[in-house]
Short mmCIF file of C-alpha atoms and ligand atoms in Angstrom, two decimals:
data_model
loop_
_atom_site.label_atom_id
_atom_site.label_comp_id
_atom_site.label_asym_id
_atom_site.label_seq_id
_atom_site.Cartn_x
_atom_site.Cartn_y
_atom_site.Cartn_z
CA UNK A 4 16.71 33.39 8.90
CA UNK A 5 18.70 34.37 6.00
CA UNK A 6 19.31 31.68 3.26
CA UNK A 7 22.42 32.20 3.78
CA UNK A 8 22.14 30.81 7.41
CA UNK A 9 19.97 28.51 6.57
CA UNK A 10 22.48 26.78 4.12
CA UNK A 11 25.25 27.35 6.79
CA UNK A 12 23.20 25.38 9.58
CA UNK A 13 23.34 21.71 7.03
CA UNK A 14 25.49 19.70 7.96
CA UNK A 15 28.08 17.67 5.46
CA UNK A 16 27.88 14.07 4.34
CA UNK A 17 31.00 13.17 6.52
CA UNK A 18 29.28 15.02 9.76
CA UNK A 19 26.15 13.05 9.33
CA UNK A 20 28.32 9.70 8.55
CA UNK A 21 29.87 10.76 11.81
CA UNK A 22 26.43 10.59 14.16
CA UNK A 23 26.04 7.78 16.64
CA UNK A 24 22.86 6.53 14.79
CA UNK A 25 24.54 6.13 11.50
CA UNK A 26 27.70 4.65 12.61
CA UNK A 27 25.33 1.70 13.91
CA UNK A 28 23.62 1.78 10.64
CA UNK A 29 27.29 1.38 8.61
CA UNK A 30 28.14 -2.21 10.76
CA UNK A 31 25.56 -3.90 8.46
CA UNK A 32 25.20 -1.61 5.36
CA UNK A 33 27.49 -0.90 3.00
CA UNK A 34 29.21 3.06 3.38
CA UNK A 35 28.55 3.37 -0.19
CA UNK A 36 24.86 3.28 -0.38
CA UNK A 37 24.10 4.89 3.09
CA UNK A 38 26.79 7.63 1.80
CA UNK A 39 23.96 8.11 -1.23
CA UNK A 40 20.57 8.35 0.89
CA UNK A 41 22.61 10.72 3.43
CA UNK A 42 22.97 12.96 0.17
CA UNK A 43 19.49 12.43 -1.28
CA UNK A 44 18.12 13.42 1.90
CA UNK A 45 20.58 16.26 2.27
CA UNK A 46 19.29 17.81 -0.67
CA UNK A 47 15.66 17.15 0.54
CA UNK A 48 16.81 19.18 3.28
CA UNK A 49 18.36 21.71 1.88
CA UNK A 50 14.96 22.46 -0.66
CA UNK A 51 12.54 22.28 2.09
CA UNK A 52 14.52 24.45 4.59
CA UNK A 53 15.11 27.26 1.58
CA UNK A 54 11.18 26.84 1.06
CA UNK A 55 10.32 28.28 4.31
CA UNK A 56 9.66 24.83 6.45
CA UNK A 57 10.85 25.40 9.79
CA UNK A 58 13.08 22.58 10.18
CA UNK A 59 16.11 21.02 12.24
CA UNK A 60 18.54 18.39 12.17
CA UNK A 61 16.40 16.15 14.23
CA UNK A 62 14.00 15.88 11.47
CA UNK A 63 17.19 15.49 8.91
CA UNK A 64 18.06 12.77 11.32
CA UNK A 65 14.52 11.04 11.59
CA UNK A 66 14.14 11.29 7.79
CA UNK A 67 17.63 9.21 6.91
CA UNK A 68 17.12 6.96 9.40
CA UNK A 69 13.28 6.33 8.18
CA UNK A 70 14.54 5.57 4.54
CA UNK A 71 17.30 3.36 5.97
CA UNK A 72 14.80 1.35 7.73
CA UNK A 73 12.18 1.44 5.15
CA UNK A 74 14.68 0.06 2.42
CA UNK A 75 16.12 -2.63 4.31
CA UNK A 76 12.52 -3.94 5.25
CA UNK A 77 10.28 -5.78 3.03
CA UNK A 78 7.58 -3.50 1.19
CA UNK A 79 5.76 -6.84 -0.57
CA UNK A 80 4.01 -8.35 2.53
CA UNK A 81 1.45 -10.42 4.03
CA UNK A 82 -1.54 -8.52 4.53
CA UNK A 83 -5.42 -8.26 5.48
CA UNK A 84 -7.87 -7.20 3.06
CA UNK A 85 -11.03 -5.64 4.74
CA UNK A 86 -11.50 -3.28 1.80
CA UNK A 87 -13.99 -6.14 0.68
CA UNK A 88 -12.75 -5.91 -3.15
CA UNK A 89 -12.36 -9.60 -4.02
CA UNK A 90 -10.12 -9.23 -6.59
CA UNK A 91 -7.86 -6.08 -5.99
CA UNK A 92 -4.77 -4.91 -7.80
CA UNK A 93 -3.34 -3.00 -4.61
CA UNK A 94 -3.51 -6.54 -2.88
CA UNK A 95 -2.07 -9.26 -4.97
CA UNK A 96 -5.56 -9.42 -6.63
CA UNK A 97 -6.05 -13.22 -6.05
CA UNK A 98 -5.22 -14.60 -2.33
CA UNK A 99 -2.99 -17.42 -2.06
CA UNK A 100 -3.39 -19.96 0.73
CA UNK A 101 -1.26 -22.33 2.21
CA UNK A 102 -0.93 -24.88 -0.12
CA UNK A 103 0.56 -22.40 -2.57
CA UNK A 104 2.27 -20.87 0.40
CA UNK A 105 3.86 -24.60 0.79
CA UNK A 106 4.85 -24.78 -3.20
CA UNK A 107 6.67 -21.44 -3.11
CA UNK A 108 8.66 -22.65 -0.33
CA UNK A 109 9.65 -25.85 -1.61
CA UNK A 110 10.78 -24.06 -4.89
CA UNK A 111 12.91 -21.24 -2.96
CA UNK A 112 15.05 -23.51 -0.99
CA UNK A 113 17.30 -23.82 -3.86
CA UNK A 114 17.92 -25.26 -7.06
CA UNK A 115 14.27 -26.01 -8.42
CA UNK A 116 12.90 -28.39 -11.37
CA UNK A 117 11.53 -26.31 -14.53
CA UNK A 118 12.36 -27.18 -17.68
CA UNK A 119 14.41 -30.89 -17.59
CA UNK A 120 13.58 -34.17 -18.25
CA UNK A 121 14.52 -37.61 -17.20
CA UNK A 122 17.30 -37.86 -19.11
CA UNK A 123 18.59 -34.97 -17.71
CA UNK A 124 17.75 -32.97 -20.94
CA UNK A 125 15.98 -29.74 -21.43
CA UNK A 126 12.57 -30.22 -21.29
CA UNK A 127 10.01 -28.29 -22.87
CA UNK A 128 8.91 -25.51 -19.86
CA UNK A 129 5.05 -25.68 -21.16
CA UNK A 130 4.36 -29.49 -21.14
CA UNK A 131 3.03 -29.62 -17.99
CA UNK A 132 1.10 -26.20 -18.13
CA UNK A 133 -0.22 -27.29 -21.46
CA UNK A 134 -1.30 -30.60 -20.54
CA UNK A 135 -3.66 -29.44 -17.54
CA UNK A 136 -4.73 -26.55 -19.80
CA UNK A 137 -6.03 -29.90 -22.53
CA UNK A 138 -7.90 -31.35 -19.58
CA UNK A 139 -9.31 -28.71 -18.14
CA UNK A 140 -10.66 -26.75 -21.02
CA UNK A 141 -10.65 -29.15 -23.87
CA UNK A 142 -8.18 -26.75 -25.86
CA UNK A 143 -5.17 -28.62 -28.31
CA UNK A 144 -2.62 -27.22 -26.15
CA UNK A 145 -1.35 -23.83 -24.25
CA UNK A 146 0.89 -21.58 -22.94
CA UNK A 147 1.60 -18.41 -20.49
CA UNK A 148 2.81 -15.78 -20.77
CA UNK A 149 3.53 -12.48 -18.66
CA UNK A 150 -0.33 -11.44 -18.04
CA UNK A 151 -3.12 -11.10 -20.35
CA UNK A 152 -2.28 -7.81 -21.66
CA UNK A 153 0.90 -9.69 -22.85
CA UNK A 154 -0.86 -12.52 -24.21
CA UNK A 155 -3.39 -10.03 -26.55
CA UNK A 156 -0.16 -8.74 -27.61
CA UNK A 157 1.56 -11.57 -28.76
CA UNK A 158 -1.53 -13.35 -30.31
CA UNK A 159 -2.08 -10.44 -32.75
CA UNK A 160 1.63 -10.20 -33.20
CA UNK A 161 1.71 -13.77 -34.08
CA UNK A 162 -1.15 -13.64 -35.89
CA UNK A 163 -2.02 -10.94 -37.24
CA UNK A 164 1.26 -8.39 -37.41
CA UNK A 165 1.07 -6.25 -40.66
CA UNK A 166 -2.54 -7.38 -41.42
CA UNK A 167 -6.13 -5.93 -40.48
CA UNK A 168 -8.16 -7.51 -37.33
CA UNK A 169 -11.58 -6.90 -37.32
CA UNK A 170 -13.44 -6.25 -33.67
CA UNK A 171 -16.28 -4.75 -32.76
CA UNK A 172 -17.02 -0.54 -31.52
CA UNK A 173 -18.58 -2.57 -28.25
CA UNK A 174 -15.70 -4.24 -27.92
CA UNK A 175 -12.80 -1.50 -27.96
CA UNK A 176 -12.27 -1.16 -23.74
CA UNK A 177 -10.07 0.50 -21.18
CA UNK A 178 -8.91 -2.00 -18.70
CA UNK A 179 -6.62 0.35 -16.57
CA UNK A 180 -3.40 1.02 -16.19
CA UNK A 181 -3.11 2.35 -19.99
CA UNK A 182 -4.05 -1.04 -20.80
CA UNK A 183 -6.59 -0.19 -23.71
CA UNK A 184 -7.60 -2.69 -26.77
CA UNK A 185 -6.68 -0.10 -29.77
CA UNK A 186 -3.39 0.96 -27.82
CA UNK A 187 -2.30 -2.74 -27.77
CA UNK A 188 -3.51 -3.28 -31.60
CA UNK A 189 -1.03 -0.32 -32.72
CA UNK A 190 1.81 -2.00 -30.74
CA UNK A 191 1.33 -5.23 -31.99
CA UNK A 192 1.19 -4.22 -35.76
CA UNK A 193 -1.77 -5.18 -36.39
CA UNK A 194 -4.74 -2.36 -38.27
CA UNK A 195 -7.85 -2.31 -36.56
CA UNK A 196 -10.68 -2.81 -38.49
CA UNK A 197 -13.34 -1.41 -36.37
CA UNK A 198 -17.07 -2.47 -37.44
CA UNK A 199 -20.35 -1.84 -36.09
CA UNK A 200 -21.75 0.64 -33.61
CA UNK A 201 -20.66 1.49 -29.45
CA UNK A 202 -23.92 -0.44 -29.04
CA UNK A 203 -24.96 -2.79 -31.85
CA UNK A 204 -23.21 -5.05 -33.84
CA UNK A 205 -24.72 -7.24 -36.51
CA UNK A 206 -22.86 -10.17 -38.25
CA UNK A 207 -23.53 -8.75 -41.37
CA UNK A 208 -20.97 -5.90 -40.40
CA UNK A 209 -18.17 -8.64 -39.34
CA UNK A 210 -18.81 -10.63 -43.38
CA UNK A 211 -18.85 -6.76 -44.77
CA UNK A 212 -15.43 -6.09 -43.32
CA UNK A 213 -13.64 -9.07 -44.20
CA UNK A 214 -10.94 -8.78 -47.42
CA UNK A 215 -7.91 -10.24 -48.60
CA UNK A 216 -5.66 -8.84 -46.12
CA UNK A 217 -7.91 -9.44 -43.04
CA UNK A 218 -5.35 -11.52 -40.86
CA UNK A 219 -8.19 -12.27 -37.71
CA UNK A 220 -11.05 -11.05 -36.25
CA UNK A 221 -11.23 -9.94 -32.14
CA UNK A 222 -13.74 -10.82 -29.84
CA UNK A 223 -13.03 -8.83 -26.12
CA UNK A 224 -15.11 -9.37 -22.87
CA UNK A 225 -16.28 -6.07 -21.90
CA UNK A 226 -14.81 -7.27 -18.04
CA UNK A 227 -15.26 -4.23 -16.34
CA UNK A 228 -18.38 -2.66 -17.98
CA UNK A 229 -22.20 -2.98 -19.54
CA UNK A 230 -24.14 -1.67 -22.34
CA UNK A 231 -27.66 -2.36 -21.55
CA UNK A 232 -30.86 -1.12 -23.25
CA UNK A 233 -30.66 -1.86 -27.34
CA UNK A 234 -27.88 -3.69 -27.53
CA UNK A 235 -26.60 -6.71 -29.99
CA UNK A 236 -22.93 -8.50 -30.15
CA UNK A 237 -22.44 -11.67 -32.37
CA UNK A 238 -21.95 -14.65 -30.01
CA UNK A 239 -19.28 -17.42 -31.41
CA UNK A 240 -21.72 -19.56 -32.02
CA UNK A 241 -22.47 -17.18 -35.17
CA UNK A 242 -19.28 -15.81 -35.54
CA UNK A 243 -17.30 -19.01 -36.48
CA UNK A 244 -19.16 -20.42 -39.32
CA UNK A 245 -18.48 -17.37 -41.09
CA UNK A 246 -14.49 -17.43 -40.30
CA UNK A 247 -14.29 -20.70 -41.33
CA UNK A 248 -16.10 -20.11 -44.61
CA UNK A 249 -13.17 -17.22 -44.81
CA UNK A 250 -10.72 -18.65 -43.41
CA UNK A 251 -9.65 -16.41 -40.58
CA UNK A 252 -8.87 -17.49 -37.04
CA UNK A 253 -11.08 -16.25 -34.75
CA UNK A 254 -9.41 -14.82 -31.15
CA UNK A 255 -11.27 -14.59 -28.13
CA UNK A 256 -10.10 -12.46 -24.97
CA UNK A 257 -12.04 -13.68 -21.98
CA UNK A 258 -9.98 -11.14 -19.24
CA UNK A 259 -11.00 -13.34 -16.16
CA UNK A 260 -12.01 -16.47 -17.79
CA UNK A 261 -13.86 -18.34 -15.60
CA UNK A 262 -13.30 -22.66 -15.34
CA UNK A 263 -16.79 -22.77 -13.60
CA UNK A 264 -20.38 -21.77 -14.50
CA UNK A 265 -21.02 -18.82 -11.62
CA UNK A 266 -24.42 -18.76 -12.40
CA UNK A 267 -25.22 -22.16 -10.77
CA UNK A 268 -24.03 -20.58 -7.36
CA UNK A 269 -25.92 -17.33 -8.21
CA UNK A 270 -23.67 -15.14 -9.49
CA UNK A 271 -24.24 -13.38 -13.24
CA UNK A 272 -22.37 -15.97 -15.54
CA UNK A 273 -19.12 -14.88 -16.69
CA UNK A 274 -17.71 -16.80 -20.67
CA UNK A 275 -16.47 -20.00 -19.74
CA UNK A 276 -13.05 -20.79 -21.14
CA UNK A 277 -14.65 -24.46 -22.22
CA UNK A 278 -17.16 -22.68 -23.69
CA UNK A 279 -15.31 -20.41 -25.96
CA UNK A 280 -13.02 -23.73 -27.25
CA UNK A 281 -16.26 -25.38 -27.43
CA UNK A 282 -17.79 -23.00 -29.74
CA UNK A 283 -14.65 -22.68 -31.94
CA UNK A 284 -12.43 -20.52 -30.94
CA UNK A 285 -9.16 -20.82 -32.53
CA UNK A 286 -7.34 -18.65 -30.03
CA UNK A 287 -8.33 -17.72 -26.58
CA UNK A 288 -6.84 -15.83 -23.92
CA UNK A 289 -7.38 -14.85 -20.41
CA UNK A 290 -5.85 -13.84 -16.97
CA UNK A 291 -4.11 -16.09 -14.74
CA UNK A 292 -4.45 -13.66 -11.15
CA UNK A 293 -8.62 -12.97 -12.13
CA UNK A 294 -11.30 -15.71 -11.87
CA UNK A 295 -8.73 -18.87 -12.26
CA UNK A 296 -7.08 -17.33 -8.99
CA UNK A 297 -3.50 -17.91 -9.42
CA UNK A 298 -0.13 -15.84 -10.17
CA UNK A 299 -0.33 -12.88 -12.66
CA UNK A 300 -0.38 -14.31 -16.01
CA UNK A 301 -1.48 -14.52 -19.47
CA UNK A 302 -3.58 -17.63 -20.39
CA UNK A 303 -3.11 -18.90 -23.93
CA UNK A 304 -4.97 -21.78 -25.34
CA UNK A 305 -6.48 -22.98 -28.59
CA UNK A 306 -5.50 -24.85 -31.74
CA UNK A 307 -2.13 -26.42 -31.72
CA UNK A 308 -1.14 -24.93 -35.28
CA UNK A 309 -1.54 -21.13 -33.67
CA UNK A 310 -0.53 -22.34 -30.07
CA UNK A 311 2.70 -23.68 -32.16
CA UNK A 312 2.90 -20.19 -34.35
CA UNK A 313 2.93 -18.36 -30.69
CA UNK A 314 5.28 -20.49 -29.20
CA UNK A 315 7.78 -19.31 -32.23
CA UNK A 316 7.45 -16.01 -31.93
CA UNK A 317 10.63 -13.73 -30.37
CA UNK A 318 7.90 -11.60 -28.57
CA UNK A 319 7.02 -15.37 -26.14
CA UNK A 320 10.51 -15.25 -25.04
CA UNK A 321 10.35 -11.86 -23.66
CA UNK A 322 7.14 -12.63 -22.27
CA UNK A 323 7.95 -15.78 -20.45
CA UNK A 324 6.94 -16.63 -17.14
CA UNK A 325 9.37 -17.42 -14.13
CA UNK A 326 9.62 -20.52 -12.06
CA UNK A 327 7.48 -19.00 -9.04
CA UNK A 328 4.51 -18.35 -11.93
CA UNK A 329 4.79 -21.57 -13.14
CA UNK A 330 4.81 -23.46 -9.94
CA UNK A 331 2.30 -21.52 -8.28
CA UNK A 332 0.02 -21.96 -11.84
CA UNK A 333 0.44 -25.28 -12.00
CA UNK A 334 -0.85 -25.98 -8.29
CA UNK A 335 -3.77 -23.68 -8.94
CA UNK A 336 -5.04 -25.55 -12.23
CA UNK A 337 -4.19 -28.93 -10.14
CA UNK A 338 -7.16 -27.56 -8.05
CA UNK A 339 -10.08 -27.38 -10.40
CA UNK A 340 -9.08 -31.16 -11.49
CA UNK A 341 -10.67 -32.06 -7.60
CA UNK A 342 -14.53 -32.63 -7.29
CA UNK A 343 -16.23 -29.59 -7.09
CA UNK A 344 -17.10 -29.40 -3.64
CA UNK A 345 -13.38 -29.89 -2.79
CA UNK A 346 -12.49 -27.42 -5.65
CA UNK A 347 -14.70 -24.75 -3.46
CA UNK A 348 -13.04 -25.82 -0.17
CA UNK A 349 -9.40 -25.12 -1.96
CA UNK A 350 -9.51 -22.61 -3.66
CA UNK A 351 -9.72 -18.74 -2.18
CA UNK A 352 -11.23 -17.07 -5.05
CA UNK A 353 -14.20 -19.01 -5.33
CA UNK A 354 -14.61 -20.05 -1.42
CA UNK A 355 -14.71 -16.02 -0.99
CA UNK A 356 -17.03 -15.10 -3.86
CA UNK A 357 -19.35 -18.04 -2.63
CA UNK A 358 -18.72 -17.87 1.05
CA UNK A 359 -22.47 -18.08 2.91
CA UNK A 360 -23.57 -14.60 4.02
CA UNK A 361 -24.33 -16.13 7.82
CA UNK A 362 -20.98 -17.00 7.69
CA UNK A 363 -19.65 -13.88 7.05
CA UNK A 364 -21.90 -12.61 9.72
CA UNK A 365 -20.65 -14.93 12.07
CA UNK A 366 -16.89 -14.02 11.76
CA UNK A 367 -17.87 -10.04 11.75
CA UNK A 368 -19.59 -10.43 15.07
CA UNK A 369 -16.51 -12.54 16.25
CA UNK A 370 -14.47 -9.80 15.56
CA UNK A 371 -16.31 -7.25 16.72
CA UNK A 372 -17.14 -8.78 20.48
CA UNK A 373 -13.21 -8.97 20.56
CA UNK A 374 -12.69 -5.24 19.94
CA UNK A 375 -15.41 -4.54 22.48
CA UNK A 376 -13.72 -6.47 24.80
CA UNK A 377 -10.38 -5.47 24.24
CA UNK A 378 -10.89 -1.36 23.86
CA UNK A 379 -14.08 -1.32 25.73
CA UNK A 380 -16.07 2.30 25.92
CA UNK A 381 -13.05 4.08 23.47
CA UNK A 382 -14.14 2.26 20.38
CA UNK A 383 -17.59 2.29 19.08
CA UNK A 384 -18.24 -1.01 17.41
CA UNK A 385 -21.18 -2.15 15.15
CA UNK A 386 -21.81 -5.17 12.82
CA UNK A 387 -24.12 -3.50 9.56
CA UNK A 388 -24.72 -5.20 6.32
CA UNK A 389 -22.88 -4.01 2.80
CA UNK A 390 -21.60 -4.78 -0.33
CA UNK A 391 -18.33 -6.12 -1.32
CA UNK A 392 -17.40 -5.94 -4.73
CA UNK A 393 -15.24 -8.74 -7.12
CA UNK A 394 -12.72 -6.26 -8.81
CA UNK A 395 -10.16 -7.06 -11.55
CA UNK A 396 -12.89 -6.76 -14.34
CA UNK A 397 -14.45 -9.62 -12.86
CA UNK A 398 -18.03 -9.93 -12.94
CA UNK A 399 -17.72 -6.54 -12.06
CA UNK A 400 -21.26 -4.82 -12.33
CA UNK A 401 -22.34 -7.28 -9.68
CA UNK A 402 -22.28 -6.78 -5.67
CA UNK A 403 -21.79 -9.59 -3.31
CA UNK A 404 -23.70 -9.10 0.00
CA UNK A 405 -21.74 -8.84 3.20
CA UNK A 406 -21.43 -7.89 6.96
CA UNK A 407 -18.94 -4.95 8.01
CA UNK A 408 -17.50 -4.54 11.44
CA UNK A 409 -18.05 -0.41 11.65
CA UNK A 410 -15.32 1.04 13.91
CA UNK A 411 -15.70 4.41 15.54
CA UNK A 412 -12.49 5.46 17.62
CA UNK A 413 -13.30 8.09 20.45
CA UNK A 414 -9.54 9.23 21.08
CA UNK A 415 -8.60 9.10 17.23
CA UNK A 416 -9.59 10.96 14.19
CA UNK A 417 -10.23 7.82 12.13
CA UNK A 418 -8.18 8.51 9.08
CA UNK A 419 -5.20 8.52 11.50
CA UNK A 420 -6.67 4.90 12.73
CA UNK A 421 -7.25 3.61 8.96
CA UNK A 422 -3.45 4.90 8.13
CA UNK A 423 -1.77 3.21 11.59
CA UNK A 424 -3.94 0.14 10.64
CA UNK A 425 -2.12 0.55 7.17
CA UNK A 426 1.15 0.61 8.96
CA UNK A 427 1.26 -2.32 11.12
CA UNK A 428 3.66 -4.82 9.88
CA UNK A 429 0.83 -7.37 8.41
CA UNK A 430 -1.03 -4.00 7.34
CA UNK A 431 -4.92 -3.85 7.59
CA UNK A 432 -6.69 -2.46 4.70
CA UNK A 433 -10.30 -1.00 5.71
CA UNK A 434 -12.48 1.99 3.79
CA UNK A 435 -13.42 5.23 5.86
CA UNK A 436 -16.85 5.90 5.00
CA UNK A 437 -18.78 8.20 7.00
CA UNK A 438 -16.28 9.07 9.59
CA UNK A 439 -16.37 5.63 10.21
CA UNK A 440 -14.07 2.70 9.35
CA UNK A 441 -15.89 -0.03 7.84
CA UNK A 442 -14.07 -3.75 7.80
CA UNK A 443 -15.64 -5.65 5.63
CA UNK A 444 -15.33 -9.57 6.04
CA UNK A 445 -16.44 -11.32 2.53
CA UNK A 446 -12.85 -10.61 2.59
CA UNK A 447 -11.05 -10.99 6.21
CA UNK A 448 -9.70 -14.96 6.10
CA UNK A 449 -10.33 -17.27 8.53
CA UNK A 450 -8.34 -16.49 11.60
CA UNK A 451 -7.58 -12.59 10.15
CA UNK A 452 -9.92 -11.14 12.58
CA UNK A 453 -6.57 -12.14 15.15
CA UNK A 454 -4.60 -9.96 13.27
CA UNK A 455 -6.93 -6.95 12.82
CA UNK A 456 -7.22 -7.12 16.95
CA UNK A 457 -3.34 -7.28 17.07
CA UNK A 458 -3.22 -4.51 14.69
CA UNK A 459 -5.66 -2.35 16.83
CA UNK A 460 -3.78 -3.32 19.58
CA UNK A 461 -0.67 -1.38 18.81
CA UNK A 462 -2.40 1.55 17.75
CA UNK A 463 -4.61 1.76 20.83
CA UNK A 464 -4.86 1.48 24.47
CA UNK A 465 -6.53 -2.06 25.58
CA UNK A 466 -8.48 -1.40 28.65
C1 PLP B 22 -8.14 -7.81 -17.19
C2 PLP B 22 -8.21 -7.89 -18.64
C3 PLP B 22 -7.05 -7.80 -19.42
C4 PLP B 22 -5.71 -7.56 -18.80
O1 PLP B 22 -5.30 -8.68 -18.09
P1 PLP B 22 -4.02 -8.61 -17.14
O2 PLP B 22 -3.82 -10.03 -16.74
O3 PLP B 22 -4.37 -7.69 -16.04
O4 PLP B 22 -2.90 -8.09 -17.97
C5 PLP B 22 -7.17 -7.89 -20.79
N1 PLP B 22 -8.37 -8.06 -21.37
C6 PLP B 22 -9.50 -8.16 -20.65
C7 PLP B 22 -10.80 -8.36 -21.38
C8 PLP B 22 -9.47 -8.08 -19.26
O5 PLP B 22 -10.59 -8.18 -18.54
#
């Protein structure tokens, strides 16, 4: 065909406006907006059709209707993670469970308390925040903020803006998502005042650096790498004296900052937030959504006099957490005041990184006898050790055992299994490895491994 026909066979806004489908469409939406994805996808159309794609107005059809439905359907969803990375962006990082579930609720059925006192007065939005932050890491007082990348920002903003901060070569990381430790010095105006080598740094090089116009010195948890071999940092312990003697504030960035000591369970310790304050730290700041497993945000805590300077600062403001974030903090941190055994029971971070390997075995074989007995001889099914993996910077050179479910489909290729899986309305995230796709259930929750069979259930024939 002729461009010329081509062009000629698209059909005008009004026509399309016009077909049965759409006419059902405009009783609930407004004309307006479906009047603008009818264009949008008009135009689509139109370029695809004049690139050589052998098209009709069925698929013009299918396409409108699919964005219609797509945009009037929630995209932020429950959903199952068998990918087996603890802590992953893509998925919320940390899981909530249903006592959060419960708090949300009770703050979304209307008005909600935040920041008022008993008098009716406007109350200070951090009090409570603050106060579980004192227990619970021995800190003067805190505050959050957007997410940790926020909080770095603001503390050398507050701190440090117009004025050198000294930090280590070891110490100057790429988190992801452009988030990277010189990047957020130059938008904070602070100079950095980088000392030492990628791979050794001596205190020496922090007293050699300090002058009159050095406004703090940076300490940053490598999170999501290691140097090993001939390797030196200064710990706190060393590091403070020598502030003190200078008078600097010394700021600590944990990234996941963990409230309990990993290594007694096994796992490589991660800093301890009670350690840092212990130690001295003036300032320290970590993630809300890593290690403490709550809502994305930024962690401050420290010495009043700073936590006070923060507080003051326009950049907080801007920064400032909702009511969901707060709420949803608040009833994580009420967690690690339980005993610890309780602590472990409550809270899905920790109950997943710690979770007894049998255990996980258990559950994977529940799972699979269920596929075997719902699909039968069309899906191959297999229970095989692996290794899940913490994410978010966490602890993240170390691998947790665990037990996969392996999934062969005979009927379907399995990327087109993985992607259905993907598509069901409480999606199901597995890895294809191998031709195979591997569930992994350090993961899957308790009672998931009903929704992964549901899920396989509308992609696939039950016997
Ligand atoms: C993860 C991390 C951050 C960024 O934290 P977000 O809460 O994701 O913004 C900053 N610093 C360190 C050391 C981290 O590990």
């Amino acid at each position: 065909m002729k461009n010329k026909d081509i062009l000629r066979n698209i059909p005008s806004v009004d026509k399309v406006l016009n077909w049965n489908e759409i006419k059902e469409s405009l009783k609930i939406l407004g004309q307006n907006h479906v009047t603008e994805i009818i264009r949008d996808n008009i135009e689509q159309y139109r370029k695809r059709l004049l690139a050589g794609e052998k098209l009709d107005l069925s698929h013009l059809k299918k396409a409108i209707l699919f964005e219609i439905q797509d945009l009037i359907s929630p995209y932020f969803c429950y959903a199952v993670n068998a990918l087996g990375i603890v802590l992953h962006t893509g998925l919320g990082r940390a899981p909530f469970n249903k006592r959060i579930a419960e708090v949300v609720h009770d703050m979304s059925r209307g008005y909600s308390r935040l920041q008022i006192d008993e008098e009716g007065k406007r109350a200070d939005r951090y009090r409570k925040i603050n106060r579980l932050l004192q227990i619970l890491t021995g800190a003067e007082a805190g505050i959050i903020v957007n997410n940790n990348a926020a909080a770095t920002m603001l503390i050398l903003n507050a701190m440090a803006k117009g004025k050198e901060v000294i930090v280590s070569r070891g110490q100057l990381i790429e988190i992801g998502g452009a988030y990277r430790i010189p990047d957020i010095m130059a938008q904070s105006g602070a100079t950095m005042h980088e000392i030492g080598t990628t791979n050794r740094t001596h205190l020496k090089d922090y007293a050699g650096a300090i002058n009159e116009n050095t406004g703090a010195i940076l300490r940053v948890h490598q999170s999501n790498y290691r140097i090993i071999g001939f390797t030196k940092e200064v710990s706190l312990e060393e590091l403070v004296p020598l502030a003190r003697e200078n008078n600097i504030p010394v700021i600590d960035d944990l990234g996941s900052g963990a409230l309990i000591d990993f290594s007694i369970y096994g796992l490589p310790k991660e800093p301890m937030v009670q350690e840092s304050i212990a130690a001295g730290a003036d300032v320290v700041c970590f993630s809300g959504d890593k290690l403490i497993g709550g809502p994305q945000c930024g962690i401050i805590i420290g010495k009043k006099e700073y936590i006070e300077k923060i507080k003051k600062n326009p950049l907080t403001r801007a920064l400032r957490c909702d009511k969901l974030t707060n709420a949803v903090l608040e009833a994580t941190l009420q967690t690690f005041l339980l005993k610890e055994e309780d602590l472990l029971l409550n809270h899905p971070v920790l109950g997943i990184l710690l979770k007894p390997l049998d255990e996980i075995k258990k559950h994977a074989n529940r799972c699979a006898r269920a596929l075997k007995a719902s699909f039968g001889s069309s899906l191959r099914v297999s229970v095989k050790p692996g290794v899940s993996e913490i994410g978010g910077g966490s602890l993240s050179t170390e691998q947790l055992p665990t037990f996969l479910v392996a999934v062969q489909s005979v009927d379907l290729p399995i990327d087109d299994l993985a992607r259905a899986l993907r598509l069901f309305h409480k999606p199901v995230y597995g890895r294809v490895a191998e031709d195979t796709l591997l569930l992994d259930f350090r993961t899957v929750l308790k009672g998931e491994e009903k929704v992964i069979l549901e899920a396989f259930k509308t992609v696939l024939k039950p016997i």
